[in-house]
């Protein structure tokens, strides 16, 4: 029995593993009750739910049977996620040019829970997207150099599918004068190959519990359609096709600026 239990624990994805030495005190329980629970559980079920907070954490796979928080719990409702997962943040850099050595316009380390990171990145993207006005006829048309929806989807993919295990590397968003590069730590996972990566409906989840949590919080619409949304948004806006580069240690998505 002990061998079977050990094998099952070893087969858990990393995001469902316990964070050893962490306790429930590391979790923001008011946030769990006010933000996460109403998003993950229907109002009817919550009204009938008489479970303790500890039982609710275990039922939602945010805590192990002994109460130890999981990796997903630290990422979603942790007070200080980087204390336990040093690479759990997004490095944003805006460069005045086409090379990393060019002058840096803006540089930030976007930290906090994964939800906090994504909300902050939504604001940063909105701040840095430039709009050009075309005046003709009775209407003025403003066209962005990058579609915000495409960048949002790629950043969310980078955070959801990245590796949090065995690396202190953050997800990186580097904004050049002619392109935006979004780099996610960790190579391909599961049955996704270099040939099938990025195709509609072809996906596998390194962090399935985290993905479910972000879906409950409204950051994921439907699984498996992210790249399709990106490509559609780029085509509609007049940007070149999405470029994907797969390496053993990371995946890089490159979005080129809209053609003049």
GROMACS .gro file of N, CA, C and O in nm, residues 154-229:
model
  304
  154UNK      N    1  -0.108   3.511  -2.543
  154UNK     CA    2   0.027   3.454  -2.542
  154UNK      C    3   0.091   3.464  -2.404
  154UNK      O    4   0.161   3.371  -2.359
  155UNK      N    5   0.068   3.575  -2.335
  155UNK     CA    6   0.123   3.589  -2.200
  155UNK      C    7   0.057   3.488  -2.105
  155UNK      O    8   0.124   3.426  -2.021
  156UNK      N    9  -0.072   3.470  -2.118
  156UNK     CA   10  -0.141   3.372  -2.033
  156UNK      C   11  -0.094   3.230  -2.063
  156UNK      O   12  -0.074   3.151  -1.971
  157UNK      N   13  -0.075   3.201  -2.190
  157UNK     CA   14  -0.020   3.069  -2.225
  157UNK      C   15   0.117   3.049  -2.163
  157UNK      O   16   0.150   2.941  -2.113
  158UNK      N   17   0.200   3.153  -2.168
  158UNK     CA   18   0.335   3.143  -2.115
  158UNK      C   19   0.335   3.114  -1.965
  158UNK      O   20   0.418   3.039  -1.915
  159UNK      N   21   0.239   3.173  -1.894
  159UNK     CA   22   0.231   3.153  -1.749
  159UNK      C   23   0.170   3.017  -1.715
  159UNK      O   24   0.217   2.949  -1.623
  160UNK      N   25   0.070   2.976  -1.789
  160UNK     CA   26   0.002   2.849  -1.760
  160UNK      C   27   0.089   2.729  -1.793
  160UNK      O   28   0.097   2.633  -1.716
  161UNK      N   29   0.157   2.734  -1.909
  161UNK     CA   30   0.229   2.617  -1.957
  161UNK      C   31   0.376   2.614  -1.918
  161UNK      O   32   0.445   2.516  -1.948
  162UNK      N   33   0.426   2.716  -1.852
  162UNK     CA   34   0.567   2.720  -1.819
  162UNK      C   35   0.603   2.617  -1.714
  162UNK      O   36   0.516   2.564  -1.642
  163UNK      N   37   0.731   2.589  -1.700
  163UNK     CA   38   0.778   2.501  -1.594
  163UNK      C   39   0.811   2.583  -1.470
  163UNK      O   40   0.882   2.684  -1.479
  164UNK      N   41   0.757   2.542  -1.358
  164UNK     CA   42   0.789   2.603  -1.230
  164UNK      C   43   0.886   2.515  -1.151
  164UNK      O   44   0.927   2.553  -1.041
  165UNK      N   45   0.920   2.402  -1.205
  165UNK     CA   46   1.003   2.304  -1.136
  165UNK      C   47   1.147   2.311  -1.183
  165UNK      O   48   1.175   2.312  -1.303
  166UNK      N   49   1.238   2.319  -1.088
  166UNK     CA   50   1.380   2.312  -1.122
  166UNK      C   51   1.433   2.432  -1.196
  166UNK      O   52   1.535   2.422  -1.266
  167UNK      N   53   1.368   2.547  -1.187
  167UNK     CA   54   1.416   2.667  -1.254
  167UNK      C   55   1.379   2.791  -1.173
  167UNK      O   56   1.273   2.796  -1.110
  168UNK      N   57   1.468   2.889  -1.175
  168UNK     CA   58   1.440   3.019  -1.115
  168UNK      C   59   1.415   3.125  -1.221
  168UNK      O   60   1.412   3.245  -1.192
  169UNK      N   61   1.399   3.079  -1.345
  169UNK     CA   62   1.380   3.171  -1.456
  169UNK      C   63   1.236   3.221  -1.462
  169UNK      O   64   1.142   3.141  -1.451
  170UNK      N   65   1.215   3.351  -1.482
  170UNK     CA   66   1.079   3.402  -1.496
  170UNK      C   67   1.029   3.384  -1.639
  170UNK      O   68   1.106   3.354  -1.730
  171UNK      N   69   0.900   3.402  -1.660
  171UNK     CA   70   0.849   3.422  -1.795
  171UNK      C   71   0.895   3.562  -1.837
  171UNK      O   72   0.902   3.653  -1.754
  172UNK      N   73   0.925   3.580  -1.966
  172UNK     CA   74   0.981   3.708  -2.012
  172UNK      C   75   0.899   3.766  -2.126
  172UNK      O   76   0.864   3.694  -2.220
  173UNK      N   77   0.869   3.894  -2.115
  173UNK     CA   78   0.804   3.968  -2.223
  173UNK      C   79   0.899   4.081  -2.260
  173UNK      O   80   0.922   4.172  -2.179
  174UNK      N   81   0.955   4.075  -2.380
  174UNK     CA   82   1.050   4.176  -2.426
  174UNK      C   83   0.990   4.248  -2.546
  174UNK      O   84   0.960   4.185  -2.648
  175UNK      N   85   0.973   4.377  -2.531
  175UNK     CA   86   0.904   4.459  -2.631
  175UNK      C   87   1.008   4.541  -2.708
  175UNK      O   88   1.062   4.640  -2.658
  176UNK      N   89   1.037   4.500  -2.831
  176UNK     CA   90   1.131   4.571  -2.916
  176UNK      C   91   1.055   4.672  -3.003
  176UNK      O   92   0.932   4.679  -3.000
  177UNK      N   93   1.129   4.748  -3.082
  177UNK     CA   94   1.065   4.848  -3.167
  177UNK      C   95   0.990   4.784  -3.283
  177UNK      O   96   0.899   4.847  -3.339
  178UNK      N   97   1.025   4.661  -3.319
  178UNK     CA   98   0.961   4.596  -3.434
  178UNK      C   99   0.888   4.467  -3.400
  178UNK      O  100   0.827   4.405  -3.487
  179UNK      N  101   0.893   4.424  -3.274
  179UNK     CA  102   0.832   4.296  -3.237
  179UNK      C  103   0.818   4.285  -3.085
  179UNK      O  104   0.881   4.361  -3.010
  180UNK      N  105   0.736   4.189  -3.044
  180UNK     CA  106   0.724   4.154  -2.902
  180UNK      C  107   0.757   4.005  -2.889
  180UNK      O  108   0.700   3.922  -2.960
  181UNK      N  109   0.849   3.974  -2.799
  181UNK     CA  110   0.888   3.835  -2.775
  181UNK      C  111   0.838   3.791  -2.638
  181UNK      O  112   0.859   3.861  -2.538
  182UNK      N  113   0.773   3.675  -2.634
  182UNK     CA  114   0.719   3.622  -2.509
  182UNK      C  115   0.780   3.484  -2.488
  182UNK      O  116   0.756   3.391  -2.566
  183UNK      N  117   0.861   3.473  -2.385
  183UNK     CA  118   0.937   3.350  -2.361
  183UNK      C  119   0.887   3.279  -2.236
  183UNK      O  120   0.872   3.340  -2.130
  184UNK      N  121   0.861   3.151  -2.251
  184UNK     CA  122   0.808   3.069  -2.141
  184UNK      C  123   0.910   2.963  -2.102
  184UNK      O  124   0.953   2.884  -2.187
  185UNK      N  125   0.955   2.959  -1.975
  185UNK     CA  126   1.053   2.859  -1.933
  185UNK      C  127   0.997   2.716  -1.945
  185UNK      O  128   0.881   2.691  -1.915
  186UNK      N  129   1.080   2.627  -1.992
  186UNK     CA  130   1.038   2.488  -2.010
  186UNK      C  131   1.007   2.460  -2.156
  186UNK      O  132   0.946   2.543  -2.223
  187UNK      N  133   1.050   2.346  -2.205
  187UNK     CA  134   1.022   2.310  -2.344
  187UNK      C  135   0.882   2.254  -2.359
  187UNK      O  136   0.794   2.279  -2.277
  188UNK      N  137   0.864   2.176  -2.465
  188UNK     CA  138   0.734   2.115  -2.490
  188UNK      C  139   0.704   2.010  -2.383
  188UNK      O  140   0.794   1.956  -2.319
  189UNK      N  141   0.576   1.980  -2.368
  189UNK     CA  142   0.535   1.886  -2.262
  189UNK      C  143   0.436   1.786  -2.317
  189UNK      O  144   0.353   1.818  -2.404
  190UNK      N  145   0.443   1.663  -2.264
  190UNK     CA  146   0.344   1.560  -2.297
  190UNK      C  147   0.352   1.517  -2.443
  190UNK      O  148   0.460   1.499  -2.499
  191UNK      N  149   0.235   1.504  -2.506
  191UNK     CA  150   0.231   1.452  -2.642
  191UNK      C  151   0.245   1.561  -2.748
  191UNK      O  152   0.239   1.533  -2.868
  192UNK      N  153   0.265   1.686  -2.707
  192UNK     CA  154   0.287   1.794  -2.803
  192UNK      C  155   0.429   1.782  -2.857
  192UNK      O  156   0.526   1.768  -2.782
  193UNK      N  157   0.444   1.789  -2.990
  193UNK     CA  158   0.573   1.779  -3.055
  193UNK      C  159   0.606   1.910  -3.126
  193UNK      O  160   0.522   1.999  -3.139
  194UNK      N  161   0.728   1.920  -3.178
  194UNK     CA  162   0.766   2.038  -3.254
  194UNK      C  163   0.678   2.053  -3.378
  194UNK      O  164   0.652   2.164  -3.424
  195UNK      N  165   0.635   1.940  -3.433
  195UNK     CA  166   0.553   1.944  -3.554
  195UNK      C  167   0.409   1.986  -3.524
  195UNK      O  168   0.344   2.051  -3.607
  196UNK      N  169   0.357   1.950  -3.406
  196UNK     CA  170   0.216   1.978  -3.375
  196UNK      C  171   0.198   2.100  -3.287
  196UNK      O  172   0.085   2.147  -3.268
  197UNK      N  173   0.307   2.155  -3.232
  197UNK     CA  174   0.296   2.268  -3.140
  197UNK      C  175   0.231   2.388  -3.209
  197UNK      O  176   0.271   2.428  -3.318
  198UNK      N  177   0.131   2.443  -3.144
  198UNK     CA  178   0.062   2.561  -3.197
  198UNK      C  179  -0.057   2.530  -3.284
  198UNK      O  180  -0.132   2.621  -3.321
  199UNK      N  181  -0.079   2.402  -3.318
  199UNK     CA  182  -0.195   2.368  -3.399
  199UNK      C  183  -0.322   2.370  -3.315
  199UNK      O  184  -0.319   2.336  -3.196
  200UNK      N  185  -0.434   2.409  -3.373
  200UNK     CA  186  -0.561   2.413  -3.298
  200UNK      C  187  -0.596   2.277  -3.239
  200UNK      O  188  -0.588   2.175  -3.308
  201UNK      N  189  -0.631   2.276  -3.112
  201UNK     CA  190  -0.675   2.153  -3.047
  201UNK      C  191  -0.565   2.062  -2.999
  201UNK      O  192  -0.590   1.964  -2.929
  202UNK      N  193  -0.438   2.093  -3.034
  202UNK     CA  194  -0.326   2.009  -2.991
  202UNK      C  195  -0.264   2.073  -2.867
  202UNK      O  196  -0.198   2.177  -2.876
  203UNK      N  197  -0.289   2.015  -2.752
  203UNK     CA  198  -0.238   2.073  -2.629
  203UNK      C  199  -0.218   1.965  -2.524
  203UNK      O  200  -0.274   1.855  -2.534
  204UNK      N  201  -0.136   1.996  -2.428
  204UNK     CA  202  -0.117   1.910  -2.312
  204UNK      C  203  -0.081   2.003  -2.197
  204UNK      O  204  -0.032   2.114  -2.220
  205UNK      N  205  -0.107   1.960  -2.075
  205UNK     CA  206  -0.095   2.052  -1.963
  205UNK      C  207   0.011   2.006  -1.864
  205UNK      O  208  -0.004   1.903  -1.799
  206UNK      N  209   0.117   2.084  -1.857
  206UNK     CA  210   0.220   2.062  -1.756
  206UNK      C  211   0.164   2.095  -1.618
  206UNK      O  212   0.201   2.034  -1.519
  207UNK      N  213   0.072   2.193  -1.614
  207UNK     CA  214   0.015   2.241  -1.487
  207UNK      C  215  -0.138   2.237  -1.493
  207UNK      O  216  -0.203   2.342  -1.498
  208UNK      N  217  -0.197   2.119  -1.493
  208UNK     CA  218  -0.343   2.110  -1.510
  208UNK      C  219  -0.423   2.173  -1.397
  208UNK      O  220  -0.530   2.230  -1.421
  209UNK      N  221  -0.374   2.164  -1.273
  209UNK     CA  222  -0.447   2.223  -1.161
  209UNK      C  223  -0.443   2.375  -1.169
  209UNK      O  224  -0.544   2.442  -1.144
  210UNK      N  225  -0.329   2.429  -1.205
  210UNK     CA  226  -0.318   2.574  -1.223
  210UNK      C  227  -0.407   2.620  -1.338
  210UNK      O  228  -0.473   2.725  -1.329
  211UNK      N  229  -0.409   2.544  -1.447
  211UNK     CA  230  -0.493   2.579  -1.561
  211UNK      C  231  -0.640   2.584  -1.521
  211UNK      O  232  -0.714   2.676  -1.559
  212UNK      N  233  -0.685   2.486  -1.443
  212UNK     CA  234  -0.824   2.485  -1.398
  212UNK      C  235  -0.853   2.604  -1.307
  212UNK      O  236  -0.960   2.665  -1.314
  213UNK      N  237  -0.757   2.638  -1.222
  213UNK     CA  238  -0.776   2.752  -1.131
  213UNK      C  239  -0.790   2.882  -1.210
  213UNK      O  240  -0.877   2.965  -1.181
  214UNK      N  241  -0.705   2.900  -1.312
  214UNK     CA  242  -0.713   3.023  -1.391
  214UNK      C  243  -0.837   3.025  -1.479
  214UNK      O  244  -0.890   3.133  -1.508
  215UNK      N  245  -0.884   2.910  -1.519
  215UNK     CA  246  -1.011   2.904  -1.593
  215UNK      C  247  -1.126   2.948  -1.502
  215UNK      O  248  -1.214   3.024  -1.542
  216UNK      N  249  -1.123   2.899  -1.377
  216UNK     CA  250  -1.228   2.939  -1.282
  216UNK      C  251  -1.226   3.089  -1.257
  216UNK      O  252  -1.331   3.152  -1.241
  217UNK      N  253  -1.107   3.148  -1.258
  217UNK     CA  254  -1.094   3.292  -1.231
  217UNK      C  255  -1.119   3.377  -1.356
  217UNK      O  256  -1.110   3.500  -1.349
  218UNK      N  257  -1.146   3.311  -1.468
  218UNK     CA  258  -1.184   3.385  -1.588
  218UNK      C  259  -1.070   3.423  -1.681
  218UNK      O  260  -1.089   3.501  -1.775
  219UNK      N  261  -0.950   3.369  -1.659
  219UNK     CA  262  -0.837   3.402  -1.744
  219UNK      C  263  -0.824   3.309  -1.864
  219UNK      O  264  -0.743   3.334  -1.954
  220UNK      N  265  -0.899   3.201  -1.864
  220UNK     CA  266  -0.898   3.107  -1.976
  220UNK      C  267  -1.041   3.089  -2.023
  220UNK      O  268  -1.130   3.058  -1.941
  221UNK      N  269  -1.066   3.111  -2.151
  221UNK     CA  270  -1.202   3.094  -2.203
  221UNK      C  271  -1.232   2.948  -2.232
  221UNK      O  272  -1.322   2.888  -2.174
  222UNK      N  273  -1.156   2.891  -2.323
  222UNK     CA  274  -1.170   2.750  -2.358
  222UNK      C  275  -1.031   2.692  -2.376
  222UNK      O  276  -0.943   2.756  -2.434
  223UNK      N  277  -1.013   2.571  -2.332
  223UNK     CA  278  -0.884   2.507  -2.347
  223UNK      C  279  -0.858   2.470  -2.493
  223UNK      O  280  -0.948   2.426  -2.564
  224UNK      N  281  -0.734   2.489  -2.536
  224UNK     CA  282  -0.695   2.443  -2.668
  224UNK      C  283  -0.719   2.539  -2.782
  224UNK      O  284  -0.694   2.504  -2.898
  225UNK      N  285  -0.768   2.661  -2.754
  225UNK     CA  286  -0.799   2.754  -2.865
  225UNK      C  287  -0.716   2.882  -2.858
  225UNK      O  288  -0.738   2.973  -2.937
  226UNK      N  289  -0.620   2.889  -2.767
  226UNK     CA  290  -0.543   3.011  -2.748
  226UNK      C  291  -0.470   3.057  -2.873
  226UNK      O  292  -0.479   3.174  -2.912
  227UNK      N  293  -0.399   2.965  -2.939
  227UNK     CA  294  -0.323   3.003  -3.058
  227UNK      C  295  -0.416   3.041  -3.173
  227UNK      O  296  -0.383   3.127  -3.255
  228UNK      N  297  -0.531   2.975  -3.181
  228UNK     CA  298  -0.628   3.011  -3.286
  228UNK      C  299  -0.677   3.154  -3.266
  228UNK      O  300  -0.691   3.231  -3.362
  229UNK      N  301  -0.702   3.193  -3.140
  229UNK     CA  302  -0.744   3.329  -3.110
  229UNK      C  303  -0.634   3.428  -3.147
  229UNK      O  304  -0.659   3.534  -3.205
   0.00000   0.00000   0.00000
